[in-house]
Coordinates of C-alpha atoms in Angstrom, one line a residue:
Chain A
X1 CA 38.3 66.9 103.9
X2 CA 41.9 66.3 102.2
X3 CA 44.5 68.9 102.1
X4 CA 47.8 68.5 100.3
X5 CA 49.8 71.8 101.0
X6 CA 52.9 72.1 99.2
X7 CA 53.8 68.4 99.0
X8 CA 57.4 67.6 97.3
X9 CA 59.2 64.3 97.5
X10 CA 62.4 63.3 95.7
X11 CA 63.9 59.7 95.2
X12 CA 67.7 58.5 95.4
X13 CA 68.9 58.4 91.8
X14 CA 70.5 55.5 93.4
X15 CA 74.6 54.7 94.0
X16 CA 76.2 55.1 97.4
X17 CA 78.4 58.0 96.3
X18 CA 75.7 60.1 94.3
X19 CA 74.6 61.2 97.7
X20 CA 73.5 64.4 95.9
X21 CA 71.8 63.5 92.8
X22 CA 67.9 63.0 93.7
X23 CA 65.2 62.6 91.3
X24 CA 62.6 65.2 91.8
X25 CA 59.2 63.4 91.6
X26 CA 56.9 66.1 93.4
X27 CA 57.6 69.7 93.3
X28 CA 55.5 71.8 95.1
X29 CA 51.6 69.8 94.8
X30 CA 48.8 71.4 96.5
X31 CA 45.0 70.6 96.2
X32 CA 42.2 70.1 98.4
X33 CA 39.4 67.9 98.5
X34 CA 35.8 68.8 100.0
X35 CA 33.6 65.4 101.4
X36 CA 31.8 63.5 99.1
X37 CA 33.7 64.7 96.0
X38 CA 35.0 63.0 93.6
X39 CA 39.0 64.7 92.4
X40 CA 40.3 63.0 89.4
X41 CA 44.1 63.2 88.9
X42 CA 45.7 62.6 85.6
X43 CA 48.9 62.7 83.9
X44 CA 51.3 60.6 81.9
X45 CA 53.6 58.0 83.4
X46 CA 56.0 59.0 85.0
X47 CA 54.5 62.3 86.6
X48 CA 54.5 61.2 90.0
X49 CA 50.9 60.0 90.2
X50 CA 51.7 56.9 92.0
X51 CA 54.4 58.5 94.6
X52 CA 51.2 61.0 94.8
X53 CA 48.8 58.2 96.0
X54 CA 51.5 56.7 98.8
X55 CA 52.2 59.8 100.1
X56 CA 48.7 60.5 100.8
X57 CA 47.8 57.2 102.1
X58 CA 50.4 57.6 104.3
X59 CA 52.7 54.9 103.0
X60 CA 55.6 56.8 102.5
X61 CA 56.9 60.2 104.3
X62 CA 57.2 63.5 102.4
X63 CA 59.9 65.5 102.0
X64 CA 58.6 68.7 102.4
X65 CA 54.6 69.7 102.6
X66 CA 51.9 68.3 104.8
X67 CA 49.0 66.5 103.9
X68 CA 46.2 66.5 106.3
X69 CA 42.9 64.8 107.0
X70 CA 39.9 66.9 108.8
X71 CA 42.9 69.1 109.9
X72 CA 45.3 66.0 111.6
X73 CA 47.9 64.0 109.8
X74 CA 47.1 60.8 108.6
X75 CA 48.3 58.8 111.0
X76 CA 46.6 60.1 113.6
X77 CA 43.9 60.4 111.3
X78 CA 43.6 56.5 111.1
X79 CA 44.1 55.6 114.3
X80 CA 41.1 57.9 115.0
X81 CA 39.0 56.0 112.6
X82 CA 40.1 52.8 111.5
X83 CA 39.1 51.6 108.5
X84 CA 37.5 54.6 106.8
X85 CA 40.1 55.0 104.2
X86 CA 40.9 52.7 101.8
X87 CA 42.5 52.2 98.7
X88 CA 42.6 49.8 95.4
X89 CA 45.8 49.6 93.5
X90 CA 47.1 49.3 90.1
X91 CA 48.9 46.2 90.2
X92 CA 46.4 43.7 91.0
X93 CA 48.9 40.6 90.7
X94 CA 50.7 42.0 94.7
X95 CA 47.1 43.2 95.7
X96 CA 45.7 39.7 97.5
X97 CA 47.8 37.5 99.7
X98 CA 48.2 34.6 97.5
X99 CA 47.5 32.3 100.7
X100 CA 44.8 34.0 101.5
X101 CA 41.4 32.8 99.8
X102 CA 39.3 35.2 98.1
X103 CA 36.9 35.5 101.3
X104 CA 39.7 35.5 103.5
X105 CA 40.5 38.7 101.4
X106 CA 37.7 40.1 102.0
X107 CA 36.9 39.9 105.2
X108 CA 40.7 40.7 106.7
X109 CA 40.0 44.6 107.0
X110 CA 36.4 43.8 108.4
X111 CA 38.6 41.3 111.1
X112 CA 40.7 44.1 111.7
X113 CA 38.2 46.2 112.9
X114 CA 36.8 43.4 115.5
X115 CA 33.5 43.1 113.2
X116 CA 33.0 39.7 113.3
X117 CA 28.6 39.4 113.0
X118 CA 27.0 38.1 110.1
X119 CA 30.3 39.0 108.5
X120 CA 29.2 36.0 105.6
X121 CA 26.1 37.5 104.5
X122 CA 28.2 40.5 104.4
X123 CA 30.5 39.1 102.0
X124 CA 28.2 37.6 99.9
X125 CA 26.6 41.0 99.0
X126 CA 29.7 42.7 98.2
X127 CA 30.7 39.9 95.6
X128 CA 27.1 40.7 94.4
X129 CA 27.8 44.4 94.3
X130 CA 31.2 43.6 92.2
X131 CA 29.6 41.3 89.8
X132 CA 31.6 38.1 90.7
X133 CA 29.4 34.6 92.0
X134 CA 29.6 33.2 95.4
X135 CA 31.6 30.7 93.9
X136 CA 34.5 32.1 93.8
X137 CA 34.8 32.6 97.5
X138 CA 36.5 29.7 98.1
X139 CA 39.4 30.3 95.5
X140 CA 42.4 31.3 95.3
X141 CA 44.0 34.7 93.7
X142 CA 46.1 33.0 90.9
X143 CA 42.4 31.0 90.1
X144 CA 41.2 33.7 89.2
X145 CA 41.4 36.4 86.1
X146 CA 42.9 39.9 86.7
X147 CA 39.7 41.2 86.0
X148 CA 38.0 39.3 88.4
X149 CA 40.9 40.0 91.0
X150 CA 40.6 43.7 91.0
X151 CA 36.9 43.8 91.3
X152 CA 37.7 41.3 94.5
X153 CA 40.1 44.2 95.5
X154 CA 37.2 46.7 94.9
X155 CA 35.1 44.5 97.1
X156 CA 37.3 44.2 99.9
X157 CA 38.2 48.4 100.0
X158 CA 34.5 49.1 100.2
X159 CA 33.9 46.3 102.8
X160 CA 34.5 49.2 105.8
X161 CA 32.4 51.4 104.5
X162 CA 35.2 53.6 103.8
X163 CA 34.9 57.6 103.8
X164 CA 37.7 58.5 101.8
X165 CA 38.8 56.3 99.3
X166 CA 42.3 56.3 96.7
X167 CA 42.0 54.4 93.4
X168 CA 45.4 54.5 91.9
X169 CA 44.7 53.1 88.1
X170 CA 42.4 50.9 89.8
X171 CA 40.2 50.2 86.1
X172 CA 42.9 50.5 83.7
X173 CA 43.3 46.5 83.5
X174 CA 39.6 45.7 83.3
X175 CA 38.2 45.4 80.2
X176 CA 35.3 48.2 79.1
X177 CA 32.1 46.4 80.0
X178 CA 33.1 45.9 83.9
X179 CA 34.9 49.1 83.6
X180 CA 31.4 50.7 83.2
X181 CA 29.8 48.5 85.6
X182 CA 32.9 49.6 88.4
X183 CA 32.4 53.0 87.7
X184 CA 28.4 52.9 87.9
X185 CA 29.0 50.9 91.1
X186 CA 31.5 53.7 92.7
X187 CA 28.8 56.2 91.5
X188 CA 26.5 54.5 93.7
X189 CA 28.5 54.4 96.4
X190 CA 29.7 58.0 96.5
X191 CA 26.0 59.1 96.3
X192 CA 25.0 56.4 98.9
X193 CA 28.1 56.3 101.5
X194 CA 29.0 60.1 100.4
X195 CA 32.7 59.0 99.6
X196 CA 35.4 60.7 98.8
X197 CA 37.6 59.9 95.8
X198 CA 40.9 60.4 94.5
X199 CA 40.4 58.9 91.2
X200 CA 44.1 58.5 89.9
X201 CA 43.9 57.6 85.7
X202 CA 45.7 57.9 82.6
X203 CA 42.8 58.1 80.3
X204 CA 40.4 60.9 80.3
X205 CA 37.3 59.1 79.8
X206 CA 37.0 57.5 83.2
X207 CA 37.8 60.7 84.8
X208 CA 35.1 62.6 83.2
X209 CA 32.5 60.0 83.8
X210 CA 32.8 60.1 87.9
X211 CA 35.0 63.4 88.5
X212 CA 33.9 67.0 89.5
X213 CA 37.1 68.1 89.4
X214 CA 40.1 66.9 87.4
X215 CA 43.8 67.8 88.4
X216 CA 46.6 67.5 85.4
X217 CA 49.9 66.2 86.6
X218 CA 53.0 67.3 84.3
X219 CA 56.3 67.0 85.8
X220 CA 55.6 66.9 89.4
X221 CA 53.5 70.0 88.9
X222 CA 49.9 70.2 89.1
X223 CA 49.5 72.3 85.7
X224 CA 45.6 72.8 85.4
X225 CA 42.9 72.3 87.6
X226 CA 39.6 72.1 86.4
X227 CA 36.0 71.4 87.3
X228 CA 33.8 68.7 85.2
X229 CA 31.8 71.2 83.2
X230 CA 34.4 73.8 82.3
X231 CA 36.9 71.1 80.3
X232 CA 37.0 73.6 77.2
X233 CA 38.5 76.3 79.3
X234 CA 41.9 74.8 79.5
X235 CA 44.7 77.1 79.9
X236 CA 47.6 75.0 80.1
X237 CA 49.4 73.4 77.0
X238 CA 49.7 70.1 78.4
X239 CA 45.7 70.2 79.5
X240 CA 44.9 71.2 76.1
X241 CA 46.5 68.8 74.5
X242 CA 45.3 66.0 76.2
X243 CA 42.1 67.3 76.0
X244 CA 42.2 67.5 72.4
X245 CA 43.5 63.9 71.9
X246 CA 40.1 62.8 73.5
X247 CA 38.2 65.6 71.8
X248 CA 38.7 64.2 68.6
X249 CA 36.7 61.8 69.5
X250 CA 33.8 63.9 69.7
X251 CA 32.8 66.3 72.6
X252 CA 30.2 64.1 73.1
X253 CA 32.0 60.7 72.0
X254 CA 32.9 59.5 75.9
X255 CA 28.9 59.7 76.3
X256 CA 28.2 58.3 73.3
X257 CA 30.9 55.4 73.9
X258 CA 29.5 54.6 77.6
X259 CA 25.9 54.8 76.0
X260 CA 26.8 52.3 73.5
X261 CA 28.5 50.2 76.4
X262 CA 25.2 50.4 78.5
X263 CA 23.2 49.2 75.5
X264 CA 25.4 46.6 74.6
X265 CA 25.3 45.3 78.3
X266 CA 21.7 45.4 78.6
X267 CA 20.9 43.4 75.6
X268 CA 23.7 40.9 76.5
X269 CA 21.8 41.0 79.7
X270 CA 25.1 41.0 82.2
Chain B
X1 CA 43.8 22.9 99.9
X2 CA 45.7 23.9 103.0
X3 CA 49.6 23.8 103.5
X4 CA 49.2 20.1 105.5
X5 CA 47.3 18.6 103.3
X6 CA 48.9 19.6 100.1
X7 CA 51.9 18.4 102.3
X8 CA 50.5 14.9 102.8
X9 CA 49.8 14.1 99.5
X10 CA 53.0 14.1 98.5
X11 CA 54.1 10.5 98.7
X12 CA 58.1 11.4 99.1
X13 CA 57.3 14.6 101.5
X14 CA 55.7 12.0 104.2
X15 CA 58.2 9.5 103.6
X16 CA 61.0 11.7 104.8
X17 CA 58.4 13.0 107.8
X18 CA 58.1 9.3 108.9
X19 CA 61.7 8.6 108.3
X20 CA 62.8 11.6 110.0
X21 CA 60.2 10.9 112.9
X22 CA 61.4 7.4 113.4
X23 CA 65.2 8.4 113.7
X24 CA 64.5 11.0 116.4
X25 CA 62.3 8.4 117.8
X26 CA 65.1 5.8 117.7
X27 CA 67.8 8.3 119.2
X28 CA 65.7 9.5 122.0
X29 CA 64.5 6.1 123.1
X30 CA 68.1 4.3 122.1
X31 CA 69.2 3.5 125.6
X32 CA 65.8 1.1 125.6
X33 CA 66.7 0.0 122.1
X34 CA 70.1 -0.6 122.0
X35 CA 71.2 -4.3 122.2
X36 CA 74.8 -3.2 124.3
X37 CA 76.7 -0.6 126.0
X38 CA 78.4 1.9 123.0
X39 CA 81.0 2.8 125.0
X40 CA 82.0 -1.3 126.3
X41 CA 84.8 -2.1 124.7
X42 CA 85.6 -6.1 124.1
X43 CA 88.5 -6.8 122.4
X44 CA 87.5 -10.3 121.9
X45 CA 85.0 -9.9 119.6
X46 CA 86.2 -7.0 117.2
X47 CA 85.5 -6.9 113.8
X48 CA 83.0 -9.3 114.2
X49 CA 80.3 -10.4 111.4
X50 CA 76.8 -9.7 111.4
X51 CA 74.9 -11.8 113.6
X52 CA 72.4 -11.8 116.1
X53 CA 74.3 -10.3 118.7
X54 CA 75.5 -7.8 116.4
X55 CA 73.2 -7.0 113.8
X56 CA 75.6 -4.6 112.4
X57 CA 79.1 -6.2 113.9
X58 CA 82.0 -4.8 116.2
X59 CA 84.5 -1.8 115.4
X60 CA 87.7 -2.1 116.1
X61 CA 87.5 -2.0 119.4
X62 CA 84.6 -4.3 119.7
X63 CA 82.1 -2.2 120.0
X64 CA 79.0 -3.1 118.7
X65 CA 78.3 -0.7 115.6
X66 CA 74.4 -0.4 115.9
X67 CA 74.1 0.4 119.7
X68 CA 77.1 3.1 118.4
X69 CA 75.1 4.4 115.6
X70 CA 71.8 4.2 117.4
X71 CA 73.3 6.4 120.4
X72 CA 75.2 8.4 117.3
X73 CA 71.4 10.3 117.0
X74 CA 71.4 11.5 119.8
X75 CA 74.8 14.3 119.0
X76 CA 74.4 14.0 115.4
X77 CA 70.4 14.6 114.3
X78 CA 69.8 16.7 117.6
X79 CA 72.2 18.4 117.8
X80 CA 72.0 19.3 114.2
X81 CA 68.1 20.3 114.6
X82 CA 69.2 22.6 117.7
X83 CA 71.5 24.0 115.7
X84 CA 69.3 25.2 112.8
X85 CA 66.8 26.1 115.5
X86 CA 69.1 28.7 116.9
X87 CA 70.4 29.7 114.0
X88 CA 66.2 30.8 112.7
X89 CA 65.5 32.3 115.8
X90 CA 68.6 34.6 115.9
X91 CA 68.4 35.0 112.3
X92 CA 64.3 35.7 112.1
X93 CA 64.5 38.4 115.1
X94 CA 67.3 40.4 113.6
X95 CA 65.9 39.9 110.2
X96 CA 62.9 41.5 111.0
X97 CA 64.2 43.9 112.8
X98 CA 66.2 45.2 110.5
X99 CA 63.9 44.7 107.6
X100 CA 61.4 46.8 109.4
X101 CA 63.5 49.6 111.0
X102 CA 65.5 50.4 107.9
X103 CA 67.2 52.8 109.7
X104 CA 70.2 53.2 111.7
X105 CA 69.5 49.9 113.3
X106 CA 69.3 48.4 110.1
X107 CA 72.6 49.6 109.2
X108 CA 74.3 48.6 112.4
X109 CA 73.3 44.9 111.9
X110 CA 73.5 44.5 108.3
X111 CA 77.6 46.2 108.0
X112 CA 77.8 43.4 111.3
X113 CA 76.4 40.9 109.0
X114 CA 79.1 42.0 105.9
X115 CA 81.9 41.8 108.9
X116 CA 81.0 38.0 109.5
X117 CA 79.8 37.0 106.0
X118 CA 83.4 38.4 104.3
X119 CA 85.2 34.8 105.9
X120 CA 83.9 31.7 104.4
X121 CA 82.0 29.6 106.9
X122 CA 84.2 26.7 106.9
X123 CA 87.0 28.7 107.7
X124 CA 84.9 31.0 110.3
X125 CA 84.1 28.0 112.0
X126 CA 87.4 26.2 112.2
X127 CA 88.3 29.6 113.6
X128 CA 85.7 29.4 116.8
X129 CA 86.4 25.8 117.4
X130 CA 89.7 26.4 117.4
X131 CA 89.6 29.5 120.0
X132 CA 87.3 27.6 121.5
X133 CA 88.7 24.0 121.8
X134 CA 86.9 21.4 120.8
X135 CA 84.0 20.0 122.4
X136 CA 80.2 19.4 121.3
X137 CA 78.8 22.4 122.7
X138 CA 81.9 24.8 120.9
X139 CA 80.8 22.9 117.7
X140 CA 77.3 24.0 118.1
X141 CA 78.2 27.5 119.0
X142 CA 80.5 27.8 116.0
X143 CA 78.1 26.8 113.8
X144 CA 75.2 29.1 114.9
X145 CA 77.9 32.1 114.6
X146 CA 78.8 31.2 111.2
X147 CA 75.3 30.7 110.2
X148 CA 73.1 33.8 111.4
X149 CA 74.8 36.6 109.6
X150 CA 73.8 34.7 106.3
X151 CA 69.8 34.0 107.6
X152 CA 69.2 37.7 109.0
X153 CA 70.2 38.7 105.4
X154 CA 68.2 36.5 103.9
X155 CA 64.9 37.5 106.2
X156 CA 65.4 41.1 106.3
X157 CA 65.5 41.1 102.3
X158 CA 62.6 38.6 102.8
X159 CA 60.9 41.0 104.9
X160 CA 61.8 44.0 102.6
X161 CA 60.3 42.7 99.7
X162 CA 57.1 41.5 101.3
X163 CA 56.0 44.7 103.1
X164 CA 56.3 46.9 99.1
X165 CA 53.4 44.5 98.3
X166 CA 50.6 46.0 97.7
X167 CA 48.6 43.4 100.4
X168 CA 50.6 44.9 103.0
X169 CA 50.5 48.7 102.0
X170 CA 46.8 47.6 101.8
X171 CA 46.5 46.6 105.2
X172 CA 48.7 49.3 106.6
X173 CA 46.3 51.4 105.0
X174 CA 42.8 50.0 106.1
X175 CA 44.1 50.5 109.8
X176 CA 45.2 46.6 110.2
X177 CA 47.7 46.3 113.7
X178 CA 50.9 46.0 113.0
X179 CA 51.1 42.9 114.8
X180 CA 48.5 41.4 112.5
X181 CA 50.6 42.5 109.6
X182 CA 53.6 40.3 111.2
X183 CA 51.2 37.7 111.9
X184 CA 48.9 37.1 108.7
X185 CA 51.2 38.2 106.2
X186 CA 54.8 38.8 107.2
X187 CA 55.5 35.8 109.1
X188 CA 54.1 33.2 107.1
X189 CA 55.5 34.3 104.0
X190 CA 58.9 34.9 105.0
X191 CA 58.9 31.9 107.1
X192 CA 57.6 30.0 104.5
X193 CA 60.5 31.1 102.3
X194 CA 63.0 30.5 104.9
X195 CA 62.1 26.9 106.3
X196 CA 62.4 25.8 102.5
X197 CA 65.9 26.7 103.3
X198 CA 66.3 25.1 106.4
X199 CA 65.4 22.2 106.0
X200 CA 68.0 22.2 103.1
X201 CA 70.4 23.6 105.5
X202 CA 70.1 20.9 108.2
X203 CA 71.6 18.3 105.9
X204 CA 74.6 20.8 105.9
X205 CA 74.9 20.9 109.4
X206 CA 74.9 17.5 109.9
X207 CA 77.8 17.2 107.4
X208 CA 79.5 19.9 109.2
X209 CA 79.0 18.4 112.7
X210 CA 80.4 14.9 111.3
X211 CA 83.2 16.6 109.5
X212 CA 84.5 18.4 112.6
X213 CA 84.4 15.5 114.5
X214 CA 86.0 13.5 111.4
X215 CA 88.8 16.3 111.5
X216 CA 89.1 15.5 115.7
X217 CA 87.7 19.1 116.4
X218 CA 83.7 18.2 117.4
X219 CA 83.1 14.9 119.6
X220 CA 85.8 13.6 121.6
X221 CA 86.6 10.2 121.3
X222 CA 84.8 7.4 122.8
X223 CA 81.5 9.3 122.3
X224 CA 79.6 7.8 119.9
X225 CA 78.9 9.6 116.7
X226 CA 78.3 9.6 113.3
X227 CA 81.4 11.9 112.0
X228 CA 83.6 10.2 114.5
X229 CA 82.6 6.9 113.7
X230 CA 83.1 7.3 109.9
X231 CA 86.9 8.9 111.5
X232 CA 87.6 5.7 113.1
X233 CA 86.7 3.6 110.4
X234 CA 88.9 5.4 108.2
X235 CA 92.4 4.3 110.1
X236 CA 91.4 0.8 109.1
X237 CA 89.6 1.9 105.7
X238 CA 92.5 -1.1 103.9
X239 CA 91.9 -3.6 106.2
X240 CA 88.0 -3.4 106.9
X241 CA 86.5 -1.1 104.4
X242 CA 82.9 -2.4 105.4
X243 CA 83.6 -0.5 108.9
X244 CA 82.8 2.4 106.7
X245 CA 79.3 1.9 105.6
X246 CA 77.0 2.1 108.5
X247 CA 77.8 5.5 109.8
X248 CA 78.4 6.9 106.5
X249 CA 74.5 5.3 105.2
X250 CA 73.2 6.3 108.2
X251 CA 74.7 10.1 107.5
X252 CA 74.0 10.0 104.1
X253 CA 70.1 9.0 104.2
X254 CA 69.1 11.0 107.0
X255 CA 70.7 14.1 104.6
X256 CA 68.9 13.4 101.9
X257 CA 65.8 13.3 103.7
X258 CA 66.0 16.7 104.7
X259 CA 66.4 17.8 101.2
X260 CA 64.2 16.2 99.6
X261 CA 61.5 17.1 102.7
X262 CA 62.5 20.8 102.0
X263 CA 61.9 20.3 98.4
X264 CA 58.6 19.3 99.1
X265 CA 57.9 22.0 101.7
X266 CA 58.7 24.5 99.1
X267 CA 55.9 23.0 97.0
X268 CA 53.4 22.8 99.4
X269 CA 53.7 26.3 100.3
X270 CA 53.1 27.5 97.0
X271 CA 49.1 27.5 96.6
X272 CA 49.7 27.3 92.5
X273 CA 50.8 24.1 93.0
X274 CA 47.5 22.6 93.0
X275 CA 46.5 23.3 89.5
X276 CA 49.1 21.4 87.7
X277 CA 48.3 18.5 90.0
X278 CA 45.0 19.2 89.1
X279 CA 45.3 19.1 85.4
X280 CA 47.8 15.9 85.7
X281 CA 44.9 14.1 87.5

């Protein structure tokens, strides 16, 4: 479905007369992405994640390198079908209009696309979906917790019934109880709506949980790319090392850290 | 809470609404409400006291200093308003377009903007009127060329750092019309932003209207106004310093006014402002 072929981008270090000094952020990225699966993409800051995630939304123009949607360029790509990609992002804080309410929020890519029925019922389920109350509707973004914010954010990106679907650190400021109630809910919704993810995240243990295949970013490179089950057969240096920062947890300490999450949630009954 | 109505519980915000309103009100309609002719001179009676005639006396000349002031609205508020109107819409379309384009365009308006921003504005539009000649309408042109260069700046940086928020890319990327971008999110916010400013501004362009004419370079003489007036009362400032005080409380409150209203907008615009109310109630 997504094809990055060859992608490089490089930033102005800045200064009018440093016309030749660029910062290389990309250098040469390619990966593909079948439907309905889930790609994972990690790597530490400053590895060109986030310039990774604009360029294949289509927010900025590459350098070099195509990336293409069912064969056409994004652009043309969205204007054939409006709506079906969407994206949360890290910083939650510039994510809402903070004169918009929270319903407004919602409902502005379902007004873009001229869907105006039963939109309320609509709404109400989604905030259902996220775990926030009806109550909240009416609010505005600063009255409400970052938490709280980015699951409205979730809300509103699944709200088209999106088919591809970017999530650039979209858990890493939720806290680990609605960070396993997000992820359970995107599992749910890649199974139901076959989405496709690019799942863009520092830490391994989200990746794991909803990825089939993980990418490692170092330096603009991609330096390893693996599927879920085959994490031990890292090649790379950089791989293996982050690999064994988690491993030392236990090969089975993500499960057994979810599990305990799970439990804990059930008996607290959220 | 919505923009008005956070607006209209602010005590001093509708205060300077109804004040503004009111002198508008009074310039348009001043031929009905002035007691005399501004412009009928009667040597007779100047310098006269307050009385019922002349609820605010006779210049020097005998005219009577109310109808003068009241008729003063009409070039000094209006004019001022039209001014700043101009100014917004020159300074709003190239701000935007340059904000937007960021290309060559962008460029080409933005070293334009450097050109006319490198003279200080007093000087820039002593300049003009002086090229010119004076006159009410070179006044009005002189200020709107002093005054874009500075505005389309100020939107197009506006404009820039609105569309890196994430709301925008977010829109952009859930296949939201340009034109509803502009709309929903670009235009009110930058507008927002920018009517805080003026509204500040128009106090300033009322003081550079009256200054001009105070200097002899804006109205010509027996027109009333509220620059020229304070001019006028000047030449006799030893003999009859009370000449002074009408046109220059008139100038003075309806400045204020705009300030303090652009104050106020600023805080109605911003949604947070509710919850310290909140909390204070």
């Amino acid at each position: 479905m997504l094809e990055v072929m060859d992608l490089y981008k490089s930033y102005h270090k800045g200064g009018f007369f440093s016309l030749k000094s660029r910062q290389e952020v990309l250098q040469g990225i390619s990966f593909s992405v079948k439907a309905g699966e889930c790609v994972g993409l990690i790597g530490e800051s400053g590895s060109g994640k986030s310039t990774l995630s604009r360029l294949i939304l289509g927010l900025e123009k590459t350098d070099k390198g195509e990336v293409k949607l069912e064969g056409d360029d994004i652009a043309t790509w969205r204007k054939k079908y409006p709506g079906q990609m969407s994206a949360v992002f890290q910083d939650y804080n510039t994510s809402a209009n903070p004169r918009f309410t929270i319903e407004e929020i919602i409902r502005e890519p379902l007004f873009a696309l001229q869907q105006k029925t039963e939109l309320r019922a609509f709404i109400l389920e989604l905030m259902d979906k996220v775990g926030l109350s009806a109550k909240l509707l009416i609010r505005y973004p600063h009255e409400l917790s970052g938490g709280q914010l980015q699951r409205v954010c979730l809300a509103r990106a699944i709200s088209t019934r999106p088919r591809i679907m970017v999530l650039d650190e979209a858990l890493s400021s939720l806290d680990v109880y609605i960070q396993v109630q997000i992820l359970e809910l995107l599992r749910d919704l890649k199974r139901d709506l076959h989405l496709t993810y690019l799942f863009i995240a520092h830490d391994l243990q989200t990746i794991t949980y909803l990825c089939d295949q993980i990418l490692f970013l170092y330096q603009g490179r991609i330096v390893e790319q693996l599927a879920k089950g085959e994490l031990s057969n890292a090649k790379n240096e950089y791989a293996k090392r982050l690999l064994a920062s988690v491993i030392t947890f236990g090969g089975q300490g993500q499960r057994v850290v979810y599990h305990k999450c799970k439990q804990i949630r059930q008996e607290v009954g959220v | 809470m919505n923009f008005w109505m956070r607006l209209k519980s602010d005590r001093i915000a509708v205060l300077c609404m109804i004040l503004l309103f009111s002198v508008v009100l009074l310039g348009i309609f001043a031929p009905l409400i002035a007691p005399h002719d501004p412009l009928e001179p009667n040597i007779k009676f100047k310098f006269a006291d307050n009385s019922l005639e002349y609820p605010l006396g006779t210049d020097q000349l005998g005219r009577c200093v109310l109808s003068r002031l009241l008729y003063g609205i009409k070039t000094t508020v209006v004019l001022s308003l039209l001014t700043m109107g101009a100014t917004l819409f020159i300074g709003t379309f190239l701000g935007i377009v340059a904000g937007f384009s960021r290309g060559k365009v962008d460029e080409a308006i933005m070293r334009l903007c450097d050109v006319l921003l490198s003279f200080p504005s007093e000087v820039m539009i002593l300049a003009i009127v002086g090229m010119l000649g004076p006159g009410l309408t070179n006044v009005v042109i002189a200020n709107i060329a002093a005054k874009w260069a500075w505005y389309t700046r100020m939107i197009r940086s506006l404009v820039m750092e609105y569309t890196d928020k994430n709301y925008i890319r977010f829109a952009k990327v859930a296949g939201c019309s340009s034109s509803h971008i502009m709309r929903k999110h670009l235009l009110p916010g930058v507008l927002g932003d920018v009517i805080v400013l003026a509204t500040l501004d128009t106090g300033w362009v009322i003081l550079t209207i009256s200054s001009l004419s105070f200097l002899g370079l804006g109205v010509q003489a027996p027109t009333p106004e509220w620059g020229m007036m304070l001019s006028e009362a000047k030449n006799i400032m030893t003999t009859h310093p009370a000449q002074m005080l009408p046109p220059g409380i008139a100038i003075m409150v309806v400045v204020a006014a705009f300030n303090f209203l652009g104050d106020s907008i600023r805080d109605a615009l911003d949604p947070k402002g509710d919850q310290t109310k909140a909390v204070v109630k």
